[in-house]
Amino acid sequence: AQKITQTQPGMFVQEKEAVTLDCTYDTSDPSYGLFWYKQPSSGEMIFLIYQGSYDQQNATEGRYSLNFQKARKSANLVISASQLGDSAMYFCAMRDPSGGYQKVTFGTGTKLQVIP
Amino acid sequence: DTGVSQDPRHKITKRGQNVTFRCDPISEHNRLYWYRQTLGQGPEFLTYFQNEAQLEKSRLLSDRFSAERPKGSFSTLEIQRTEQGDSAMYLCASSSTVGTGVNIQYFGAGTRLSVL
């Protein structure tokens, strides 16, 4: 069974600084996809970034980048130049091969608080 | 493009009552998903549709739960004889099979259910 582990329940970062949110995963499937979502207090899950297991380069989307270390099975999210609006829950997730890769398995999340 | 819309945003009900939630996916997205999120956890997969066909159901989806997507557009999730353990955020997501093949699921803001 696939598993996503986020070991940081909460993180603080100073505004304008960079922060890394940790994610490790476990799967026996050679083909998988990893996602990061942001969930503000309003509740909506906002897609941030995607990394495929066969992608040669680390994914980047604006201030978000994914530090993908396949051998270590880690997919850490790096947020550069933190902003107050980045305060939210962040979830790492993996596409599950069961059910034709339609199911996404989520970690327990990291609560990020940006300090002015 | 208005995003995934869920209604109502909040629902308070008494134990034993039936409730129904609605989800309107992003237009022309042929896949629709339901997830449940309890406090302090990531979303957990419940079920998904491709067009009007319900292709997978989680073991979490007990007999009291039923989901429909009659015309392949909006979907409803009904919970019969609600129990206090049903209290959670119910999230809907949609995705499209057209394009790059990366199955990015876009989420709505959720319906928060409180069973008294």
Short mmCIF file of C-alpha atoms in Angstrom, two decimals:
data_model
loop_
_atom_site.label_atom_id
_atom_site.label_comp_id
_atom_site.label_asym_id
_atom_site.label_seq_id
_atom_site.Cartn_x
_atom_site.Cartn_y
_atom_site.Cartn_z
CA ALA A 1 0.00 0.00 0.00
CA GLN A 2 1.12 3.51 -0.69
CA LYS A 3 1.97 5.82 2.15
CA ILE A 4 2.76 9.52 2.46
CA THR A 5 4.55 10.82 5.57
CA GLN A 6 4.75 14.44 6.61
CA THR A 7 6.67 14.62 9.88
CA GLN A 8 6.30 18.35 10.54
CA PRO A 9 2.91 19.12 12.09
CA GLY A 10 3.75 22.84 12.14
CA MET A 11 6.37 25.20 10.81
CA PHE A 12 7.15 28.89 11.27
CA VAL A 13 8.98 31.04 8.74
CA GLN A 14 9.87 34.69 8.66
CA GLU A 15 8.32 36.69 5.85
CA LYS A 16 10.58 36.83 2.75
CA GLU A 17 12.58 33.80 3.89
CA ALA A 18 12.55 30.38 2.20
CA VAL A 19 11.04 27.31 3.86
CA THR A 20 11.18 23.58 3.14
CA LEU A 21 8.27 21.29 3.94
CA ASP A 22 9.21 17.63 4.18
CA CYS A 23 7.48 14.72 2.51
CA THR A 24 8.52 11.10 2.22
CA TYR A 25 6.62 8.43 0.39
CA ASP A 26 6.54 4.70 0.08
CA THR A 27 5.49 2.78 -2.99
CA SER A 28 6.51 -0.32 -4.87
CA ASP A 29 5.13 0.99 -8.14
CA PRO A 30 7.81 2.35 -10.52
CA SER A 31 5.35 4.81 -12.04
CA TYR A 32 3.86 7.37 -9.69
CA GLY A 33 3.06 11.02 -9.36
CA LEU A 34 3.53 13.35 -6.45
CA PHE A 35 1.51 16.48 -5.71
CA TRP A 36 1.52 19.33 -3.26
CA TYR A 37 -1.68 21.12 -2.31
CA LYS A 38 -2.27 24.18 -0.17
CA GLN A 39 -5.36 24.43 2.04
CA PRO A 40 -6.07 27.86 3.51
CA SER A 41 -8.52 28.26 6.37
CA SER A 42 -11.31 28.68 3.80
CA GLY A 43 -11.03 24.94 3.10
CA GLU A 44 -10.32 24.80 -0.61
CA MET A 45 -7.46 22.53 -1.68
CA ILE A 46 -5.30 24.48 -4.11
CA PHE A 47 -3.02 22.55 -6.46
CA LEU A 48 0.56 23.85 -6.32
CA ILE A 49 2.95 21.53 -8.10
CA TYR A 50 3.34 18.07 -9.63
CA GLN A 51 6.32 15.73 -10.06
CA GLY A 52 6.23 12.55 -12.11
CA SER A 53 8.46 9.66 -11.12
CA TYR A 54 10.12 9.66 -14.54
CA ASP A 55 10.59 13.42 -14.78
CA GLN A 56 14.28 14.21 -15.17
CA GLN A 57 14.15 17.62 -13.59
CA ASN A 58 12.67 18.92 -10.36
CA ALA A 59 9.34 20.63 -10.88
CA THR A 60 9.07 24.38 -10.38
CA GLU A 61 6.06 26.70 -10.40
CA GLY A 62 6.82 30.30 -9.58
CA ARG A 63 7.94 30.47 -5.93
CA TYR A 64 7.31 26.76 -5.46
CA SER A 65 9.84 24.08 -6.26
CA LEU A 66 9.89 20.41 -5.51
CA ASN A 67 13.14 18.86 -4.27
CA PHE A 68 12.68 15.36 -5.64
CA GLN A 69 15.15 12.75 -4.37
CA LYS A 70 13.97 9.50 -5.85
CA ALA A 71 16.46 7.19 -4.14
CA ARG A 72 15.52 8.61 -0.76
CA LYS A 73 11.82 8.63 -1.66
CA SER A 74 11.44 12.23 -0.66
CA ALA A 75 9.59 15.07 -2.36
CA ASN A 76 10.08 18.19 -0.28
CA LEU A 77 8.33 21.44 -1.16
CA VAL A 78 10.44 24.58 -1.13
CA ILE A 79 8.68 27.93 -0.93
CA SER A 80 10.94 30.87 -1.66
CA ALA A 81 10.38 34.44 -0.47
CA SER A 82 7.52 33.54 1.89
CA GLN A 83 4.51 35.81 1.99
CA LEU A 84 1.87 36.26 4.66
CA GLY A 85 -0.65 34.68 2.30
CA ASP A 86 1.37 31.47 2.34
CA SER A 87 0.10 30.72 5.85
CA ALA A 88 -1.97 27.56 5.39
CA MET A 89 -1.96 23.78 5.62
CA TYR A 90 0.19 22.05 3.03
CA PHE A 91 -0.48 18.49 1.92
CA CYS A 92 1.80 16.14 0.04
CA ALA A 93 -0.04 13.53 -1.98
CA MET A 94 0.60 10.61 -4.30
CA ARG A 95 -1.33 9.18 -7.17
CA ASP A 96 -2.38 5.67 -6.21
CA PRO A 97 -2.00 2.93 -8.84
CA SER A 98 -5.06 1.09 -7.55
CA GLY A 99 -8.17 2.05 -9.43
CA GLY A 100 -6.26 3.10 -12.51
CA TYR A 101 -4.30 5.89 -10.82
CA GLN A 102 -7.43 7.89 -10.11
CA LYS A 103 -7.15 7.80 -6.35
CA VAL A 104 -4.86 10.27 -4.60
CA THR A 105 -3.46 9.44 -1.17
CA PHE A 106 -2.70 12.41 1.07
CA GLY A 107 -0.35 12.92 4.00
CA THR A 108 -1.48 14.45 7.29
CA GLY A 109 -0.27 17.91 6.34
CA THR A 110 2.02 20.62 7.70
CA LYS A 111 0.65 23.87 9.06
CA LEU A 112 2.83 26.75 7.89
CA GLN A 113 2.69 30.09 9.62
CA VAL A 114 4.48 33.07 8.10
CA ILE A 115 5.61 35.64 10.65
CA PRO A 116 5.72 39.32 9.64
CA ASP B 1 -13.86 28.95 -15.79
CA THR B 2 -15.52 29.14 -12.38
CA GLY B 3 -13.76 26.24 -10.68
CA VAL B 4 -15.34 23.43 -8.70
CA SER B 5 -18.42 24.58 -6.83
CA GLN B 6 -19.90 22.85 -3.79
CA ASP B 7 -23.19 23.50 -2.07
CA PRO B 8 -23.91 24.01 0.75
CA ARG B 9 -20.68 25.20 2.35
CA HIS B 10 -21.90 24.28 5.80
CA LYS B 11 -24.55 21.84 6.99
CA ILE B 12 -25.69 21.20 10.53
CA THR B 13 -28.02 18.29 11.06
CA LYS B 14 -29.34 16.08 13.80
CA ARG B 15 -28.28 12.48 14.11
CA GLY B 16 -30.51 10.22 12.04
CA GLN B 17 -31.39 12.80 9.41
CA ASN B 18 -30.50 12.49 5.74
CA VAL B 19 -28.31 15.07 4.01
CA THR B 20 -27.40 15.70 0.39
CA PHE B 21 -24.48 17.66 -0.98
CA ARG B 22 -23.99 18.92 -4.51
CA CYS B 23 -20.83 19.35 -6.55
CA ASP B 24 -20.51 21.16 -9.87
CA PRO B 25 -17.18 20.32 -11.52
CA ILE B 26 -15.12 22.50 -13.81
CA SER B 27 -16.99 22.55 -17.08
CA GLU B 28 -15.98 19.78 -19.48
CA HIS B 29 -14.08 17.87 -16.78
CA ASN B 30 -15.22 14.29 -17.25
CA ARG B 31 -13.87 12.93 -13.97
CA LEU B 32 -15.33 13.79 -10.59
CA TYR B 33 -14.15 12.68 -7.14
CA TRP B 34 -15.44 12.78 -3.58
CA TYR B 35 -13.14 12.88 -0.56
CA ARG B 36 -13.75 13.15 3.16
CA GLN B 37 -11.46 15.10 5.48
CA THR B 38 -11.61 14.88 9.25
CA LEU B 39 -9.90 17.26 11.63
CA GLY B 40 -6.13 17.02 11.55
CA GLN B 41 -6.06 14.61 8.62
CA GLY B 42 -5.59 14.79 4.90
CA PRO B 43 -8.49 14.06 2.57
CA GLU B 44 -9.46 10.41 2.14
CA PHE B 45 -10.80 9.10 -1.14
CA LEU B 46 -14.45 8.05 -1.20
CA THR B 47 -15.42 7.51 -4.83
CA TYR B 48 -14.97 8.71 -8.38
CA PHE B 49 -16.92 9.00 -11.62
CA GLN B 50 -15.87 9.07 -15.19
CA ASN B 51 -18.75 10.77 -16.96
CA GLU B 52 -21.85 9.21 -15.39
CA ALA B 53 -20.22 5.91 -14.45
CA GLN B 54 -19.14 5.37 -10.85
CA LEU B 55 -15.89 3.44 -11.32
CA GLU B 56 -14.54 3.04 -7.82
CA LYS B 57 -15.81 3.18 -4.26
CA SER B 58 -13.72 3.17 -1.10
CA ARG B 59 -14.44 0.90 1.84
CA LEU B 60 -15.09 4.16 3.70
CA LEU B 61 -18.27 4.53 1.67
CA SER B 62 -20.72 2.58 3.80
CA ASP B 63 -24.20 1.56 2.67
CA ARG B 64 -25.54 4.80 4.12
CA PHE B 65 -23.60 6.77 1.53
CA SER B 66 -24.64 7.06 -2.09
CA ALA B 67 -23.22 9.19 -4.86
CA GLU B 68 -24.66 9.92 -8.26
CA ARG B 69 -23.70 11.78 -11.38
CA PRO B 70 -26.77 11.25 -13.53
CA LYS B 71 -25.87 13.26 -16.62
CA GLY B 72 -22.11 13.28 -16.31
CA SER B 73 -22.09 16.87 -15.08
CA PHE B 74 -22.92 17.70 -11.45
CA SER B 75 -22.82 15.09 -8.72
CA THR B 76 -24.65 14.55 -5.46
CA LEU B 77 -23.48 12.77 -2.32
CA GLU B 78 -26.22 11.62 0.03
CA ILE B 79 -25.73 10.38 3.56
CA GLN B 80 -28.68 8.57 5.09
CA ARG B 81 -29.30 8.23 8.83
CA THR B 82 -26.37 10.45 9.71
CA GLU B 83 -24.15 9.58 12.66
CA GLN B 84 -21.88 11.82 14.68
CA GLY B 85 -18.90 10.08 13.09
CA ASP B 86 -19.98 11.47 9.73
CA SER B 87 -19.01 14.96 10.87
CA ALA B 88 -16.26 16.02 8.47
CA MET B 89 -15.42 18.19 5.49
CA TYR B 90 -16.62 16.62 2.23
CA LEU B 91 -14.49 17.70 -0.70
CA CYS B 92 -15.24 17.34 -4.37
CA ALA B 93 -12.62 17.44 -7.12
CA SER B 94 -12.66 17.18 -10.89
CA SER B 95 -10.14 16.44 -13.59
CA SER B 96 -9.95 15.94 -17.31
CA THR B 97 -8.60 13.09 -19.39
CA VAL B 98 -7.84 15.50 -22.20
CA GLY B 99 -4.35 16.91 -22.48
CA THR B 100 -1.01 15.88 -21.03
CA GLY B 101 -2.28 12.84 -19.20
CA VAL B 102 -1.22 14.16 -15.80
CA ASN B 103 -4.33 13.72 -13.70
CA ILE B 104 -4.44 16.97 -11.77
CA GLN B 105 -7.46 17.03 -9.50
CA TYR B 106 -8.88 20.47 -8.82
CA PHE B 107 -10.84 20.80 -5.61
CA GLY B 108 -13.81 22.78 -4.44
CA ALA B 109 -14.04 24.55 -1.09
CA GLY B 110 -15.89 21.64 0.49
CA THR B 111 -19.04 21.13 2.52
CA ARG B 112 -18.50 21.05 6.25
CA LEU B 113 -20.98 18.68 7.91
CA SER B 114 -21.71 18.79 11.62
CA VAL B 115 -23.93 16.05 13.04
CA LEU B 116 -25.36 16.88 16.46
#
